[in-house]
Short mmCIF file of C-alpha atoms in Angstrom, two decimals:
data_model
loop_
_atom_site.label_atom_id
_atom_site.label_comp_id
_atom_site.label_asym_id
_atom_site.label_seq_id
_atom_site.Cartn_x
_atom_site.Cartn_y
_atom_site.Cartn_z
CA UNK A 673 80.38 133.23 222.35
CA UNK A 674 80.53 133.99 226.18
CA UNK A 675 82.78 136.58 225.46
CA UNK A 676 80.77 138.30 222.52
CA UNK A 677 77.83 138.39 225.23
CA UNK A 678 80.02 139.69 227.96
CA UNK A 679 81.10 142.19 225.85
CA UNK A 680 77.84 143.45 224.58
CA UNK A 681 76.31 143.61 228.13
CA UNK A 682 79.17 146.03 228.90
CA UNK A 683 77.90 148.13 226.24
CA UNK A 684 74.18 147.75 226.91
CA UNK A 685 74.09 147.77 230.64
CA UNK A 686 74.23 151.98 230.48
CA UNK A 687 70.63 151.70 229.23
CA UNK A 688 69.10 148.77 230.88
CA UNK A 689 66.70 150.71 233.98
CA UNK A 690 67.29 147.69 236.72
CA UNK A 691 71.36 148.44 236.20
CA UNK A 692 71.02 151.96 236.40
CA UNK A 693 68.86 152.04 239.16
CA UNK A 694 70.89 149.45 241.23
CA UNK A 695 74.03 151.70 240.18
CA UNK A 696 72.36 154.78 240.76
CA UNK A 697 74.21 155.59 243.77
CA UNK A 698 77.68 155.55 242.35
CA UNK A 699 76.64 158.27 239.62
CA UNK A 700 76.72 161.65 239.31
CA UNK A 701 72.93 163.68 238.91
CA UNK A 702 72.98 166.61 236.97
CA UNK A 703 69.53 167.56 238.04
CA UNK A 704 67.66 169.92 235.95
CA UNK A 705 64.20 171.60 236.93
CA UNK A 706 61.41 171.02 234.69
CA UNK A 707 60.97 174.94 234.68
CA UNK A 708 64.77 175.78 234.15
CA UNK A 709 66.06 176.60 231.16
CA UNK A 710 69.36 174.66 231.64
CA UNK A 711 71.55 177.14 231.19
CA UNK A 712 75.26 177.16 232.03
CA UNK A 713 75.93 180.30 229.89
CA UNK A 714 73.69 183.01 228.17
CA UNK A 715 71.82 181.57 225.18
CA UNK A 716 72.40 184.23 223.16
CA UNK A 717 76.47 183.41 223.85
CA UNK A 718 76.04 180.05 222.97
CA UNK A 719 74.94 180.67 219.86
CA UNK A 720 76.87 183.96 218.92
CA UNK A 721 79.79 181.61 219.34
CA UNK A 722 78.42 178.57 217.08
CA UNK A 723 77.44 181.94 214.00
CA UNK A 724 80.62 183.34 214.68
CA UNK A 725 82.64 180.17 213.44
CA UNK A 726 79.95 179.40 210.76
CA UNK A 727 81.03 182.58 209.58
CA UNK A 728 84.36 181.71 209.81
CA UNK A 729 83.89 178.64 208.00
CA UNK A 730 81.64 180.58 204.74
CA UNK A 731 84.16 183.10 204.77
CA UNK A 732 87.30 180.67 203.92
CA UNK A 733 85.00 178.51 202.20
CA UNK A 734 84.14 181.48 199.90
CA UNK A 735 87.73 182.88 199.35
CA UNK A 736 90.60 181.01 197.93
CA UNK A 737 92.42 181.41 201.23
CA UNK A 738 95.92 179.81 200.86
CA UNK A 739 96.65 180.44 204.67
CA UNK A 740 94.99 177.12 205.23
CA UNK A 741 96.41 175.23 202.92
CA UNK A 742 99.58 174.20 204.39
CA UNK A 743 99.64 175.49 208.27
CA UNK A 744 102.02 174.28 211.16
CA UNK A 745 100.51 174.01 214.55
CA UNK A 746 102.12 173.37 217.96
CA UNK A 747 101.53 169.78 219.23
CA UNK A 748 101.17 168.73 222.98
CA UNK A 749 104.93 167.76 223.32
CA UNK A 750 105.98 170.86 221.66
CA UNK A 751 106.72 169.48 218.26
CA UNK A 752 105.36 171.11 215.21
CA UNK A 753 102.27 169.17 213.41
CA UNK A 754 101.82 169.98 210.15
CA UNK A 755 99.54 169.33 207.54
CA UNK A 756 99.21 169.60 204.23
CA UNK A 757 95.53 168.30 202.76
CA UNK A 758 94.62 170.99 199.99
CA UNK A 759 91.42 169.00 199.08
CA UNK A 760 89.66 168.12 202.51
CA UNK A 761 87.34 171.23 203.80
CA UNK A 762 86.80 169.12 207.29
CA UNK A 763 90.65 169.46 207.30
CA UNK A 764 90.50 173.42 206.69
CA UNK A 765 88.16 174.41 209.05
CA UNK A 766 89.97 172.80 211.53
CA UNK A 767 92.65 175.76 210.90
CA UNK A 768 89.93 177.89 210.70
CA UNK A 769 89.16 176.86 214.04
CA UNK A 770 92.37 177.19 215.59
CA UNK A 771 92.21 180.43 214.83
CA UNK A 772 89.01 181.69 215.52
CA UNK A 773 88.27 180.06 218.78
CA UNK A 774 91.95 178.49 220.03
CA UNK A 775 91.36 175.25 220.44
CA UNK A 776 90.05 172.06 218.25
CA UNK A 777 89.21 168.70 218.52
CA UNK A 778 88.80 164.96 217.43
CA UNK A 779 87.88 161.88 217.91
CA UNK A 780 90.10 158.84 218.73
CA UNK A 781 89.84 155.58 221.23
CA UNK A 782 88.66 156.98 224.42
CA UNK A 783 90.81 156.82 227.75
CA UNK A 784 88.13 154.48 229.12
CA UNK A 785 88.18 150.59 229.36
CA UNK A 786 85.08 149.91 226.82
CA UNK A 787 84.67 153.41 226.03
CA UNK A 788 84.54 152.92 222.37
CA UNK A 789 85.71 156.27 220.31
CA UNK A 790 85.82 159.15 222.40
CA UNK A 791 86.10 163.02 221.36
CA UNK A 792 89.36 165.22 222.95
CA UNK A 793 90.93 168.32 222.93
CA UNK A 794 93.51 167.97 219.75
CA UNK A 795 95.14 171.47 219.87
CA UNK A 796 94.84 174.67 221.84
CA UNK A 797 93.04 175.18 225.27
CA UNK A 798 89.50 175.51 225.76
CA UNK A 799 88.23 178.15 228.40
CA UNK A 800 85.62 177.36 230.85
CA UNK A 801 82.06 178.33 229.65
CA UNK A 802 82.85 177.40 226.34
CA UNK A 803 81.08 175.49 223.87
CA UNK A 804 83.09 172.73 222.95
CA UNK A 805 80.95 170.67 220.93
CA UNK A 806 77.31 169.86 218.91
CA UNK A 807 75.20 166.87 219.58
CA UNK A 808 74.14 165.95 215.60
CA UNK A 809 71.24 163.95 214.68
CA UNK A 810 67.75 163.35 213.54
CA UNK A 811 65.29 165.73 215.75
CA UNK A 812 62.38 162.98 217.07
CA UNK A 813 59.13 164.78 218.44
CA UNK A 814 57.83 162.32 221.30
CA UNK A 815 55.13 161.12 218.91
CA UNK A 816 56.94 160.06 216.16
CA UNK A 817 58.41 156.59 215.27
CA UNK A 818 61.74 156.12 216.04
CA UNK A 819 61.51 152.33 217.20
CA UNK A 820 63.71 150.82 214.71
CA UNK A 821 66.09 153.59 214.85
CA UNK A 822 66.36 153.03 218.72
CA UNK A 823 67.71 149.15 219.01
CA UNK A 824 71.22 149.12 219.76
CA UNK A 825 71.74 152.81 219.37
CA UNK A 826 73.91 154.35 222.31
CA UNK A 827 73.36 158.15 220.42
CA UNK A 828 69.36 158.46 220.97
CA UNK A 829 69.42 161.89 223.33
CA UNK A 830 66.59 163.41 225.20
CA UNK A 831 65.87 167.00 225.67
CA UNK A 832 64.10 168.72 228.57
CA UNK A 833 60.70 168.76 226.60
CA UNK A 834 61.00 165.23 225.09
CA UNK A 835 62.31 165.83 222.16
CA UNK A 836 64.70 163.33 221.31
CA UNK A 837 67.73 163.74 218.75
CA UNK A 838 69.10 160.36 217.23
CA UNK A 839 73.01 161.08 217.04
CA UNK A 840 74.08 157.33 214.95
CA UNK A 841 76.04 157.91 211.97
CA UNK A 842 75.73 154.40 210.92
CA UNK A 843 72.98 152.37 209.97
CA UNK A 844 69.32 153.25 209.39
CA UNK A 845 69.78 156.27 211.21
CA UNK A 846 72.23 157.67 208.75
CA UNK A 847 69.98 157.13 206.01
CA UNK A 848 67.08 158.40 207.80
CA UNK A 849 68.74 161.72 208.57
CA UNK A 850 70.25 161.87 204.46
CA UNK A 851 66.71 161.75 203.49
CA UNK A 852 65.42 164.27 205.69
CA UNK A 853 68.50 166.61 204.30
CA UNK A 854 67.33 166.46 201.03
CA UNK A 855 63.79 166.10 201.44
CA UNK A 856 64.42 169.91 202.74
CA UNK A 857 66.68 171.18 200.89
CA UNK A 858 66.06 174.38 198.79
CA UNK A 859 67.14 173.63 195.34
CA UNK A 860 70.56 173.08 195.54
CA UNK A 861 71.23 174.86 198.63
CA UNK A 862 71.33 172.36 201.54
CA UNK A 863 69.39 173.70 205.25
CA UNK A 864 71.67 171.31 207.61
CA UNK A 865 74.82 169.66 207.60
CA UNK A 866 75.35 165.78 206.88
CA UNK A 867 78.74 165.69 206.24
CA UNK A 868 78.96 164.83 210.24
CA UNK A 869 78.06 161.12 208.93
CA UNK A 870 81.26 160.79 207.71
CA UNK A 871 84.64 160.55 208.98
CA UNK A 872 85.49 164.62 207.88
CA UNK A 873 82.83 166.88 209.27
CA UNK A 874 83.02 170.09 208.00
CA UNK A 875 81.76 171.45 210.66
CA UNK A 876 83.90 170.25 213.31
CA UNK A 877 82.01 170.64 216.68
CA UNK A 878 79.72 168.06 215.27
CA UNK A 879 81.30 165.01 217.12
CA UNK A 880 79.69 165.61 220.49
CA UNK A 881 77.42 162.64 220.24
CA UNK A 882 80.80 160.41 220.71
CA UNK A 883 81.71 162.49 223.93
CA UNK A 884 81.68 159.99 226.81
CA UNK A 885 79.98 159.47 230.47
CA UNK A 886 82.30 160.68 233.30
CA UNK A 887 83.82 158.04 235.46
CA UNK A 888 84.79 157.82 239.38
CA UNK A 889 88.38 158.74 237.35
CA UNK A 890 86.98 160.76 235.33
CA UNK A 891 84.93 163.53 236.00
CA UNK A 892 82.73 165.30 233.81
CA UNK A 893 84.36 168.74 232.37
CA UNK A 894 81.02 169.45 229.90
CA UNK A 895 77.72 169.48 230.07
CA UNK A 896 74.52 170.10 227.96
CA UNK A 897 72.76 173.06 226.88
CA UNK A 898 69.82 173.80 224.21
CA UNK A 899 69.89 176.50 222.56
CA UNK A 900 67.08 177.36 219.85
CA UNK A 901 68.09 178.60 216.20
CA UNK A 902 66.21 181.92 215.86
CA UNK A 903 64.14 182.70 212.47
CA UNK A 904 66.64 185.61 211.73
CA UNK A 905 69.47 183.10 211.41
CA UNK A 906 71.98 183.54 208.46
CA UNK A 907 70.35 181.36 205.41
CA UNK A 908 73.97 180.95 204.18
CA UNK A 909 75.29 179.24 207.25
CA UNK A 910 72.69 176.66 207.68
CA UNK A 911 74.37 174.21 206.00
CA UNK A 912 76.55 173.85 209.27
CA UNK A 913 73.90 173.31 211.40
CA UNK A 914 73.91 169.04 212.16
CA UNK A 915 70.17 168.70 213.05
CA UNK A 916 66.99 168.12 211.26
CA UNK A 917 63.63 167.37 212.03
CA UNK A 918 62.00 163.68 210.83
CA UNK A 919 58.63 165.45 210.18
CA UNK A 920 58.42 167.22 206.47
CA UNK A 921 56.12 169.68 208.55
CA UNK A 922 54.26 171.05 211.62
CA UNK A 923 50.30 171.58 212.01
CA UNK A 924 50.49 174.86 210.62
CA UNK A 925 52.71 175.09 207.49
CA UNK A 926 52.86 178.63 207.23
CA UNK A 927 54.56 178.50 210.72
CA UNK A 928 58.37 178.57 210.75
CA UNK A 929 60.03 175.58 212.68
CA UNK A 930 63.07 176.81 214.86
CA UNK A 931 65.84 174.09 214.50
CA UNK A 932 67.05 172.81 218.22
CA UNK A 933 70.80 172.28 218.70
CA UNK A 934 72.78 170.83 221.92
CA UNK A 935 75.59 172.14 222.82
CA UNK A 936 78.26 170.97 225.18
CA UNK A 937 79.87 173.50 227.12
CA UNK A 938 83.00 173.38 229.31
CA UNK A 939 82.71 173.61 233.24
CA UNK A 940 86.19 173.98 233.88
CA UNK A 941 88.84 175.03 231.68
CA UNK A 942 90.52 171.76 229.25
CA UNK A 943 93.62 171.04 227.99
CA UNK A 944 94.81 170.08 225.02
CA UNK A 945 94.99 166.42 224.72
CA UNK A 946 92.38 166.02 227.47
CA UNK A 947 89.30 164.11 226.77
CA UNK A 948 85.89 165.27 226.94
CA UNK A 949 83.53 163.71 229.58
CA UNK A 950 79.80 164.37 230.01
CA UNK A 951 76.74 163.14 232.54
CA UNK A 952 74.30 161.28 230.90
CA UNK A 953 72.30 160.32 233.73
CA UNK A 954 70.16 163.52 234.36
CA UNK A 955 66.64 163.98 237.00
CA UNK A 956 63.97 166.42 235.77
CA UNK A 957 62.20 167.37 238.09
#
């Protein structure tokens, strides 16, 4: 029993205020300016890079590509990996990828002592000023309930403005977010990604929420970035996109919602097998 408690204060004590404040010293502040746009690299980058692989991903989704059904890639020791899953599109646009960017990655048990999962470079390098990742998730205006969704969820992130993205794949947050999907959906054509509830994304930079806090061992090597989804956006690739909003609507209907993603980006270049470390603790001021 004592060790079931000791166990779940290690988890908790990230997000209980007296702890953090006590600890406060001992962390790293990324501090962002209420006024700044937060941005480590061009918006318009950002999110050339997430369209260009969403293309990627239509593209080989749309073709009967055999390149990616049986591929050999170079592992960290210099071995050759290779895979052969015909069926699994996750597994396929990890190829897809590879090739398009140079790197991918995964998740597996993090590095640190009660880190949980934790999300890594599996193959390739990644550059510095890269996106890396996507923070998934129910999209939470400041006003609306997400009480319930909140106890014992590590994955609740808040953006500049407030607006807070519930990144859980388990749990009443999972169903939430399925409901939302096809609450929105137009007929059979799906406007945001789900398939990052499960253990093969097909959209593979949608892991992020599993990326962990930086360490005194550890520093961080990513950090956040919004980045808004312009009206113009490709209809065909929104099915990649991990993020919907709770609310069916805004005030004015006739209004077009733009669909926020996070981003992580790199701030120094990563190597394969590295894992991926972030700052949660952030001042806005």
């Amino acid at each position: 029993m004592i060790k079931r408690v000791i166990e779940k204060w290690k988890q908790y004590k990230y997000r209980f205020v007296p702890w953090i404040a006590l600890n406060l010293k001992d962390r790293s502040i990324r501090a962002v300016p209420s006024k700044s746009s937060d941005e480590i690299i061009p918006k318009i980058e950002a999110l050339q890079f997430v369209e260009t692989l969403f293309q990627a991903f239509d593209a080989s989704e749309k073709c009967d590509n055999q390149k990616y059904n049986v591929k050999a890639h170079n592992g960290q020791d210099g071995s050759r990996l290779l895979y052969t899953d015909k069926k699994t599109i996750s597994v396929r646009n990890l190829y897809v990828m590879s090739d398009v960017v140079g790197f991918t990655i995964g998740r597996k048990v993090s590095g640190l002592a009660h880190g949980g999962t934790g999300v890594f470079v599996t193959s390739g390098m990644v550059p510095v000023h890269t996106v890396v990742a996507m923070y998934p998730g129910t999209l939470y205006y400041n006003y609306e309930p997400i009480l319930l969704q909140s106890i014992n969820n590590p994955f609740i992130f808040r953006c500049l403005d407030g607006l807070l993205i519930d990144g859980n794949d388990k749990g009443i947050s999972k169903y939430l977010y399925r409901s939302c999907s096809n609450r929105d959906r137009v007929g059979p054509y799906l406007m945001c990604d789900r398939s990052w509830l499960s253990t093969h994304p097909i959209n593979p930079l949608a892991i992020g929420q599993y990326v962990n806090n930086q360490s005194k061992r550890h520093s961080a090597n990513v950090a956040y970035q919004e980045i808004i989804v312009p009206k113009d956006f490709p209809f065909s690739l929104k099915k990649y996109i991990p993020n919907i909003y709770y609310s069916a609507s805004i005030d004015n209907p006739d209004e077009i919602r733009l669909t926020r993603l996070v981003v992580l980006v790199s701030t120094r270049t990563i190597e394969c097998g590295e894992e991926l470390f972030s700052t949660y603790f952030t001042v806005v001021y």
